[in-house]
Short mmCIF file of C-alpha atoms in Angstrom, two decimals:
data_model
loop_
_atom_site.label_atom_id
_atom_site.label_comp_id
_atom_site.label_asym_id
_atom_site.label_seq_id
_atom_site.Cartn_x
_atom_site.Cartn_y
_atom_site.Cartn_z
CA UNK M 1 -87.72 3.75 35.65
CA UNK M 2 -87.78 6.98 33.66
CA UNK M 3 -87.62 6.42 29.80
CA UNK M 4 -85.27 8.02 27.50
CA UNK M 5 -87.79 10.00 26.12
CA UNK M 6 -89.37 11.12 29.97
CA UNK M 7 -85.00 12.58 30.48
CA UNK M 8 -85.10 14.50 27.12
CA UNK M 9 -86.38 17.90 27.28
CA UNK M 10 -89.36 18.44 24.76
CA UNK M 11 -90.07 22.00 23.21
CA UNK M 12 -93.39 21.03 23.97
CA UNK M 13 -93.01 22.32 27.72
CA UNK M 14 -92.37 25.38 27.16
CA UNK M 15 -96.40 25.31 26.80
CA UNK M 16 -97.99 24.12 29.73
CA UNK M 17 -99.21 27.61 30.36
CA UNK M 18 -99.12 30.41 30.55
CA UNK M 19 -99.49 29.95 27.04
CA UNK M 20 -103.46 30.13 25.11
CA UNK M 21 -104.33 28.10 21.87
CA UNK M 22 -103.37 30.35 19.54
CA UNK M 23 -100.55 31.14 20.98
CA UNK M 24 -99.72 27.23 20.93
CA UNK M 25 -100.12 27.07 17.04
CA UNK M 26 -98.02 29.97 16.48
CA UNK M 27 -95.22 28.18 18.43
CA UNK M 28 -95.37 24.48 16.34
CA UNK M 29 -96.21 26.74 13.38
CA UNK M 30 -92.60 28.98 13.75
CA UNK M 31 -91.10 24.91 14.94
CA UNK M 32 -92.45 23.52 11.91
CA UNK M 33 -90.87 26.38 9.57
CA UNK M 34 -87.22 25.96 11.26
CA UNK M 35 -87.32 22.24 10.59
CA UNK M 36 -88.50 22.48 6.93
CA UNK M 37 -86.71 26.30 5.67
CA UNK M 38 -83.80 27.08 7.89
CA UNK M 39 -82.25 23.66 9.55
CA UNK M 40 -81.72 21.43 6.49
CA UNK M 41 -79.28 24.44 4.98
CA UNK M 42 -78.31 27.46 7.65
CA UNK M 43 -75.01 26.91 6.65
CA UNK M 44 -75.57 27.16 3.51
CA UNK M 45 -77.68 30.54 3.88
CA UNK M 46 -74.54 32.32 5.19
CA UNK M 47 -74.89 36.35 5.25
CA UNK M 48 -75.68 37.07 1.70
CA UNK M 49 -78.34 40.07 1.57
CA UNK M 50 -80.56 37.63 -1.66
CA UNK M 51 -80.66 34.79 0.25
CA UNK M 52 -81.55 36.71 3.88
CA UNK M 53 -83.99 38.41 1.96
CA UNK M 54 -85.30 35.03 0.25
CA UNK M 55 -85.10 33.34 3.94
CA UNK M 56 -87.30 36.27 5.10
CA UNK M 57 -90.06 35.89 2.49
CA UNK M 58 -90.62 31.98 3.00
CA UNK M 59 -90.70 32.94 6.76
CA UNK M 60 -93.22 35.73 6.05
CA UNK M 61 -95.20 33.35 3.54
CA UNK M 62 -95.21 31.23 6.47
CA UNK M 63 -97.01 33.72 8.89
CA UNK M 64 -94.44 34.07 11.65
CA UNK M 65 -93.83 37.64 11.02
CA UNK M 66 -95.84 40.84 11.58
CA UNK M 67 -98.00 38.89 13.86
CA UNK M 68 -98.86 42.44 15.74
CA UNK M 69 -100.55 44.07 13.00
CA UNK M 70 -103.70 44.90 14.19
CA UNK M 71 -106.34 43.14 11.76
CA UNK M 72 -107.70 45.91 10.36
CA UNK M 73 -104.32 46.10 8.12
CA UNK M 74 -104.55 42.83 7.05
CA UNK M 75 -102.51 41.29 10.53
CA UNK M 76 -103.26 38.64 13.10
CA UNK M 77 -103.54 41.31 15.81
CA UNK M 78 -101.14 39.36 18.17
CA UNK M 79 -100.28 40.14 21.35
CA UNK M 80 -96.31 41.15 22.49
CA UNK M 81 -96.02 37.66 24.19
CA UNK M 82 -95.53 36.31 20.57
CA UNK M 83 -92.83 37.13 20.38
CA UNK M 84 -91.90 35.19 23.74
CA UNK M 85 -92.47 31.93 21.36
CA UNK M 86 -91.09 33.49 18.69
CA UNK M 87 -87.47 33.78 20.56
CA UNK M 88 -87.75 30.79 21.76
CA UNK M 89 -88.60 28.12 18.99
CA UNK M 90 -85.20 30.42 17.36
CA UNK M 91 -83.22 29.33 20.13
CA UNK M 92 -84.21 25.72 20.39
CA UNK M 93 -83.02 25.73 16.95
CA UNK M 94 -79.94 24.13 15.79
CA UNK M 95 -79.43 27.24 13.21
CA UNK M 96 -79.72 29.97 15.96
CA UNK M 97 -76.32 29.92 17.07
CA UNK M 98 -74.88 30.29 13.00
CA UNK M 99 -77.66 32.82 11.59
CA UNK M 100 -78.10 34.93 15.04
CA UNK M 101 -81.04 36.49 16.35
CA UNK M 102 -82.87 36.78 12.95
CA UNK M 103 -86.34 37.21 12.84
CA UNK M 104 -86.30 38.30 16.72
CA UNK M 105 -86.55 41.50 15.50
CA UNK M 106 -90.11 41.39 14.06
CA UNK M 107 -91.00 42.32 18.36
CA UNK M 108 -90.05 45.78 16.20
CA UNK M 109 -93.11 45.83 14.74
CA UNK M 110 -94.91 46.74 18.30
CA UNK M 111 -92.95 50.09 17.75
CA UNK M 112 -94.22 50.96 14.71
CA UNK M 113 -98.41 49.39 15.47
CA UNK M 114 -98.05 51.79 18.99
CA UNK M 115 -96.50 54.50 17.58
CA UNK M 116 -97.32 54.79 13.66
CA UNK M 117 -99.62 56.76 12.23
CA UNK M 118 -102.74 54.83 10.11
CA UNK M 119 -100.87 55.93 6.96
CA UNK M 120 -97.61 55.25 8.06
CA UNK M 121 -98.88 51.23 9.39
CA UNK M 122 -100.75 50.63 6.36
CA UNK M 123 -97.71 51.71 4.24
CA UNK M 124 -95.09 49.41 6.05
CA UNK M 125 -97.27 46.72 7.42
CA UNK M 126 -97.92 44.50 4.25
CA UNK M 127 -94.10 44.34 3.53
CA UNK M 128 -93.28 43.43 6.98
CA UNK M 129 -96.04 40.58 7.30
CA UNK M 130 -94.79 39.20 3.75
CA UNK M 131 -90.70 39.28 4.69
CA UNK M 132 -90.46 41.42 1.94
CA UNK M 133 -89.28 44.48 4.72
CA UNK M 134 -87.00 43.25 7.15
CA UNK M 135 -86.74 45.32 10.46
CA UNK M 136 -84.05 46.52 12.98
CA UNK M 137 -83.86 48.70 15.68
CA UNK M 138 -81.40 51.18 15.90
CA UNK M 139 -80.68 52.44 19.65
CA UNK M 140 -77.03 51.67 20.98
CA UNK M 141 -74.09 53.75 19.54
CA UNK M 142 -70.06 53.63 20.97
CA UNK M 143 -70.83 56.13 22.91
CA UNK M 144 -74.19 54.80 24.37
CA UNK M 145 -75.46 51.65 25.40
CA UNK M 146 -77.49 50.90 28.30
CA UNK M 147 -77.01 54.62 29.07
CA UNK M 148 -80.17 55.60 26.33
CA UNK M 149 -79.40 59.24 27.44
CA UNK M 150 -76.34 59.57 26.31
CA UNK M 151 -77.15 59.59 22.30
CA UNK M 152 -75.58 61.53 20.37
CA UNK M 153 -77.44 60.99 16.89
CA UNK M 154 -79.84 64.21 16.41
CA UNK M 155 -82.51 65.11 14.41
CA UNK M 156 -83.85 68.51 13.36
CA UNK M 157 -86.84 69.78 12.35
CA UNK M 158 -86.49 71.18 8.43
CA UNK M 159 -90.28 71.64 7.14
CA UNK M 160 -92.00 68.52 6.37
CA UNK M 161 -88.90 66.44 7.37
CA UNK M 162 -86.10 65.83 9.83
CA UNK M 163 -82.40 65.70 8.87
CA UNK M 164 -80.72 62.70 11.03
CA UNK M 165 -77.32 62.84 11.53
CA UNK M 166 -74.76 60.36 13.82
CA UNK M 167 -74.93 56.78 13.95
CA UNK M 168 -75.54 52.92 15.70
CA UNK M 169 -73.95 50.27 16.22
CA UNK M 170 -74.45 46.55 17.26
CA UNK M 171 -77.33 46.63 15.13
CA UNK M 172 -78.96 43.18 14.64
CA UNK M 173 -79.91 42.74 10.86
CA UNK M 174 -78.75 46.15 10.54
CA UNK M 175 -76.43 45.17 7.11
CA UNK M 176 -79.41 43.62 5.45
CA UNK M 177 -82.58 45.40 7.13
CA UNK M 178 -84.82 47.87 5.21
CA UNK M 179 -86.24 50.08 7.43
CA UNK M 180 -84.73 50.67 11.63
CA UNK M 181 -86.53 52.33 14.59
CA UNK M 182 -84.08 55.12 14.83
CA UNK M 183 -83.74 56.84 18.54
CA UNK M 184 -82.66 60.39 18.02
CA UNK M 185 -82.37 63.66 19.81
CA UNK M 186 -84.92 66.57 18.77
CA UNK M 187 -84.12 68.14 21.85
CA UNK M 188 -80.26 68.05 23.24
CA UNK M 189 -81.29 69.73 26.10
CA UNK M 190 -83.88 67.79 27.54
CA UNK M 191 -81.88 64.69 28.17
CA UNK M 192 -84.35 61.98 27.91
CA UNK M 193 -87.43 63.76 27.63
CA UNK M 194 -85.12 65.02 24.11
CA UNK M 195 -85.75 61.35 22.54
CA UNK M 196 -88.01 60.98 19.67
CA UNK M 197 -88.37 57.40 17.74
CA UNK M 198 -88.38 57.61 13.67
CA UNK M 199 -89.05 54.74 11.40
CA UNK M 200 -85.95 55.43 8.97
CA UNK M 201 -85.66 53.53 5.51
CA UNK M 202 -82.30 52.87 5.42
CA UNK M 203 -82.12 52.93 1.46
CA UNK M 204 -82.16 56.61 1.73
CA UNK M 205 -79.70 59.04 0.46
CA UNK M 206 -76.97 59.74 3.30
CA UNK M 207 -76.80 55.87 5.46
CA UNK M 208 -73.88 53.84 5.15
CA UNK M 209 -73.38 50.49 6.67
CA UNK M 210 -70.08 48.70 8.24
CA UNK M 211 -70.85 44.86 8.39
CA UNK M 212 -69.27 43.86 12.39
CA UNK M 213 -67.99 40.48 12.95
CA UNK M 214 -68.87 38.96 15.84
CA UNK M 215 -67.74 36.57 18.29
CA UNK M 216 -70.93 34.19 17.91
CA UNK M 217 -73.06 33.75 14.62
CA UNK M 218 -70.89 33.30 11.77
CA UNK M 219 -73.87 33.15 9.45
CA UNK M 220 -75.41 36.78 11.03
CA UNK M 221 -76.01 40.94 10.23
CA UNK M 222 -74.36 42.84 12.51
CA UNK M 223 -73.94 45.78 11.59
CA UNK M 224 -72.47 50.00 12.51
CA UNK M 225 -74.74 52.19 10.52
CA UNK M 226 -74.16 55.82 9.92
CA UNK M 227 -76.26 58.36 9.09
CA UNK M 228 -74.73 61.79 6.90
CA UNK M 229 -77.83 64.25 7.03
CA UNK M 230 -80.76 61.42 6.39
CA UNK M 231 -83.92 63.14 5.45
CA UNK M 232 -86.70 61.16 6.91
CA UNK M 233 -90.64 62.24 6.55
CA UNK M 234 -91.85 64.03 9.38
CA UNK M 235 -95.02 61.62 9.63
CA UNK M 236 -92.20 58.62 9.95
CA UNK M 237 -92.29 60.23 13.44
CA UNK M 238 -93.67 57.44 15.73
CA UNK M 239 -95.62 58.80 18.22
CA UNK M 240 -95.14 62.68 19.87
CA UNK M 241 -91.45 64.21 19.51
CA UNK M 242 -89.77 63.56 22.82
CA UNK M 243 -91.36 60.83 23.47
CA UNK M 244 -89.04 57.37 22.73
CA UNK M 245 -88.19 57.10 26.37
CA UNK M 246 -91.75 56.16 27.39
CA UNK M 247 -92.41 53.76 24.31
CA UNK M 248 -88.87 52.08 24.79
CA UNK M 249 -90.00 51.73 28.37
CA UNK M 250 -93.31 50.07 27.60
CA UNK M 251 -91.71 47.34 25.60
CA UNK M 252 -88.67 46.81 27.79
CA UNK M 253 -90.29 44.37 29.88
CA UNK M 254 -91.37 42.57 26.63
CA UNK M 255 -87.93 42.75 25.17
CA UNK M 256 -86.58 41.51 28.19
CA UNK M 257 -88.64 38.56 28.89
CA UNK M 258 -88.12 37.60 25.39
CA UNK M 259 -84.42 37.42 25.54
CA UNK M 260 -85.16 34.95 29.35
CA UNK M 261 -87.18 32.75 26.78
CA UNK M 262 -84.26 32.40 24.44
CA UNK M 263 -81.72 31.92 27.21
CA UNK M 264 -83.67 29.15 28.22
CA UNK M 265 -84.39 27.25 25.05
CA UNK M 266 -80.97 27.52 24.20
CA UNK M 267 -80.38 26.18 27.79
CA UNK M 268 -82.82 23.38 27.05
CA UNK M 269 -81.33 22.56 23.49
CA UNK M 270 -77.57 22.04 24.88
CA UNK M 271 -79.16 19.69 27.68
CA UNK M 272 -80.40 17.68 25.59
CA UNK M 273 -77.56 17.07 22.77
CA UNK M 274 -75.34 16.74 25.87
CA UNK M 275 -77.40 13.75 27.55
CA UNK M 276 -77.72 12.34 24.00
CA UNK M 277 -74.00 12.57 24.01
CA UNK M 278 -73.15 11.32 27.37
CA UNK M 279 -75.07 8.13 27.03
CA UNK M 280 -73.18 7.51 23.67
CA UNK M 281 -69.55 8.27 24.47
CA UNK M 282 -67.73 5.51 26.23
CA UNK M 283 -64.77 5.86 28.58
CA UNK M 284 -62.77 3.29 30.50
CA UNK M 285 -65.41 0.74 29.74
CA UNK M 286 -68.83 2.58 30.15
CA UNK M 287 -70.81 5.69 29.06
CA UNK M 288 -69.82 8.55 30.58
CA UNK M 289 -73.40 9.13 31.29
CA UNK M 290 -72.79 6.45 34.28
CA UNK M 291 -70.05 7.89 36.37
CA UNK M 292 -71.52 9.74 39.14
CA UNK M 293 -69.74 13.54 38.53
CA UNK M 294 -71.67 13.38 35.06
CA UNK M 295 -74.99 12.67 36.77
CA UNK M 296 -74.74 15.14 39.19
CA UNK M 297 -73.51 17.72 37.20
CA UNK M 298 -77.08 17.18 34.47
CA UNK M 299 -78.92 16.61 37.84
CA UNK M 300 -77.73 20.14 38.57
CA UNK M 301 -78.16 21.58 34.70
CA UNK M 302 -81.82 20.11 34.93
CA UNK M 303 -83.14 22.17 38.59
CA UNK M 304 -81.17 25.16 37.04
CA UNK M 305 -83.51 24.89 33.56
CA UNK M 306 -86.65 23.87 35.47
CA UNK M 307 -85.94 26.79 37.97
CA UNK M 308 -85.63 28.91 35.27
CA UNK M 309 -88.70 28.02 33.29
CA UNK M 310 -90.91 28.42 36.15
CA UNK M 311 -89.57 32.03 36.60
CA UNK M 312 -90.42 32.75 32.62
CA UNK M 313 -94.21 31.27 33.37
CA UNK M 314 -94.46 33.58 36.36
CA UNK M 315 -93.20 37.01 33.97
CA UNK M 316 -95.24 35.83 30.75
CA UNK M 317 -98.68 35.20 32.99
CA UNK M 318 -97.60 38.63 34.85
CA UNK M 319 -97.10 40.32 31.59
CA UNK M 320 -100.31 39.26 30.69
CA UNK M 321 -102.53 40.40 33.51
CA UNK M 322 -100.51 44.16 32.79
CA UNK M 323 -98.67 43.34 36.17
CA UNK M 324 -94.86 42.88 35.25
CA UNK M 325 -92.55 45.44 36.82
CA UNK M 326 -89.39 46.38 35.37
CA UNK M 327 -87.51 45.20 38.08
CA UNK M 328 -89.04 41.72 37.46
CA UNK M 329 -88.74 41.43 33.82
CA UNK M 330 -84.67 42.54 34.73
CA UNK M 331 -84.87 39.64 37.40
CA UNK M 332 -85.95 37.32 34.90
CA UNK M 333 -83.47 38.28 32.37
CA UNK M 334 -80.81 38.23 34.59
CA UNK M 335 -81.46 35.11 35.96
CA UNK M 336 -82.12 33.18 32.80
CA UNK M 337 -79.33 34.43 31.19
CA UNK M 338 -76.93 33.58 33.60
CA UNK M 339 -78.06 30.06 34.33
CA UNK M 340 -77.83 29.50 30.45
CA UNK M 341 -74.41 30.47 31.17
CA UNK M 342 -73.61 27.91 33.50
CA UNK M 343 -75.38 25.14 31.80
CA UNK M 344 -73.96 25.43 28.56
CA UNK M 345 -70.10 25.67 30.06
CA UNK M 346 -71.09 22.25 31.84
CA UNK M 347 -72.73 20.99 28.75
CA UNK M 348 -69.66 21.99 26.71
CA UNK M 349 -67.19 20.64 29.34
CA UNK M 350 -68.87 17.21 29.28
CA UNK M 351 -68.11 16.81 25.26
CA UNK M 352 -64.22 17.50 26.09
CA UNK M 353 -62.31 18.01 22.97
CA UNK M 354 -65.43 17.42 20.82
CA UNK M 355 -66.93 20.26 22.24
CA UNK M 356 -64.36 22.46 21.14
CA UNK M 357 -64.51 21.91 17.51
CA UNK M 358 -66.56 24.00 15.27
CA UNK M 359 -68.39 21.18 13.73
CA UNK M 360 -69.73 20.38 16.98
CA UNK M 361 -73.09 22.32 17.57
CA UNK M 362 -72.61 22.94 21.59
CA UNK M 363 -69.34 24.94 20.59
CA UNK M 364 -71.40 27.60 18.99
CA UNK M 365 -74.62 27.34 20.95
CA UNK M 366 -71.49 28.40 23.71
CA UNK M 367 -70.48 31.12 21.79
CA UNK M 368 -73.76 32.28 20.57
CA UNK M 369 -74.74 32.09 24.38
CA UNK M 370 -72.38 35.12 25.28
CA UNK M 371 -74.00 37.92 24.42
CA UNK M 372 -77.43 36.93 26.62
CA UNK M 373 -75.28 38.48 29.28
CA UNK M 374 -75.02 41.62 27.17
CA UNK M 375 -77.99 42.97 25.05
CA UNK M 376 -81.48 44.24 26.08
CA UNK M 377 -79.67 45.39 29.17
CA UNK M 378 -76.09 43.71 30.73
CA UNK M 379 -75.92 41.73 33.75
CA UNK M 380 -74.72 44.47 35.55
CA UNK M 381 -77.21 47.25 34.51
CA UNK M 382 -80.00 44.92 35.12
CA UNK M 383 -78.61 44.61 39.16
CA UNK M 384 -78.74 48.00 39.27
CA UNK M 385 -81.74 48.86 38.30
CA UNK M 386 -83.02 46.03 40.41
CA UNK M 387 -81.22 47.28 43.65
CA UNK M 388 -83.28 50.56 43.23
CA UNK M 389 -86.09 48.97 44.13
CA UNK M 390 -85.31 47.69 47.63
#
């Protein structure tokens, strides 16, 4: 007979491969962290810009951060699939669904290593490995989503700099972040052969910041920035002018597989607080963990997860081997978002009233869970772009 520790899900899984050594430690090293730094207090930590900032230093002191600095600037020269783990351990985190996606957005620093100049890498890279530089990423505006092409925020040429003007929004650590991977027109006629990527500080002259509430994370920084004639350096210019489109492409896949790894140990984390729950809570005489509808609907939670987890393997060792389409990586984000979906609503369901009170973790996990369906490409952009391939 299966023990209770053979039903419960361990993190540990997550590991069988694909994953190397290395790759291994990184993962118990960013568990470790949570479980010492974030859990004990995340509601505690709240959205205050000192104690984000003071969060983001213990995690950089740490070594979870910057992990793709090549080592001849001082980094672990890490490959893109860290940050697989990285989204992952976050989401099998009780704390993910209050602080939000955090330090997700260190897969950032790809943009910069690919695209920076040696000047321009060796200036960020220390603060970014220390926490002491916290990143975002600065492509969606109200006008532009999914749709990359339709930015509106432009930059112009003006000597040794370019003046930015327009604005972003949705922006994950965009009210406390120091620096963001701007995407802005150089070229409004060239539609997206017109996209250039700049590494903007955002404590320059000219950028303003709207904090956004959101329907998930209480504790996060969301944020609508706006920028009034930023000058930026023209060497902040990551890699040729015109060119975001193809480095935005390169780490879509990444991205993408990155947010299917956080789907599913958010999947994984509601499983098992729900079985933990269900073999505690008694109803007319008996756990509810022993009527039949309850044990099919985990049966059915548990092939949906294990389904899912054998899809991210397939991705992360395709990834790997240089092999991962786009269509793929959409599949796999698609997929694992979705079935995250449906196993936190039956996870939640199962708790009954319990699960609908704030002090109960699955309610947030559920509303945390939303926006899977949403960023790094929506449900229904991601079937499109996989129906052009057949």
């Amino acid at each position: 007979m299966p023990t209770e520790h053979d039903e419960v899900q361990q993190p540990e899984l997550l590991y069988h491969q694909p994953f190397s050594d290395e790759e291994l430690a990184y993962g118990e090293t960013i568990r470790a962290f949570l479980r010492r730094e974030v859990e004990p207090g995340y509601d505690e930590i709240g959205t205050d810009s000192a104690a984000r900032h003071d969060l983001w230093k213990r995690a950089g002191a740490a070594g979870i951060l910057g992990v793709s600095v090549p080592e001849r600037f001082g980094g672990a020269g890490g490959g893109p699939l860290l940050s697989v783990i990285l989204s992952y351990e976050l989401a099998r985190s009780l704390a993910y669904a209050t602080l939000g996606s955090s330090f997700t957005t260190d897969l950032a620093t790809g943009l910069l290593v690919a695209g920076g100049s040696d000047e321009l890498i060796a200036r960020w890279a220390p603060g970014i490995m220390s926490g002491e530089i916290i990143q975002s990423t600065g492509i969606s505006e109200a006008e532009a989503g999914s749709d990359v092409v339709a930015i509106r925020t432009t930059a112009v040429r003006d000597g040794d700099e370019y003046v930015i003007n327009g604005g972003k929004i949705f922006i994950t650590n965009g009210d406390i972040a120091d620096i963001c991977y701007v995407v802005a027109k150089t070229d409004k006629e060239a539609r997206g052969r017109g996209l250039s990527l700049f590494l903007m500080d955002l404590r320059s002259d000219g950028v303003t910041r709207r904090k956004l509430a959101t329907m998930g994370f209480p504790g996060g920084n969301t944020a609508e920035l706006h920028f009034d004639h930023v000058r930026v350096p023209a060497g902040n210019l990551l890699g040729a002018e015109g060119g975001a489109m193809r480095q935005l492409i390169a780490t879509l896949a990444e991205d993408r597989i990155q947010v299917g790894a956080r789907a599913l140990g958010q999947a994984e984390l509601a499983f098992d607080l729900t079985l933990d729950y269900a073999r505690q809570r008694h109803a007319f005489g008996k756990a509810i963990v022993d009527f039949q509808n309850t044990q099919f609907q985990l049966a059915s939670m548990k092939t949906e997860i294990s389904v899912g987890r054998a899809f991210l393997y397939e991705q992360v060792r395709k990834a790997r081997s240089g092999i991962a389409t786009a269509s793929e990586s959409a599949m796999c984000k698609l997929f694992l978002s979705e079935a995250s979906s449906r196993v936190i609503d039956g996870c939640l369901q199962l708790f009954g009233g319990m699960g609908f009170m704030d002090e109960t973790p699955i309610s947030r996990i559920y509303a945390a869970n939303r926006v899977l369906r949403i960023y790094a490409g929506t449900s229904e952009i991601l079937r499109r772009s996989i129906a052009k391939d057949l």
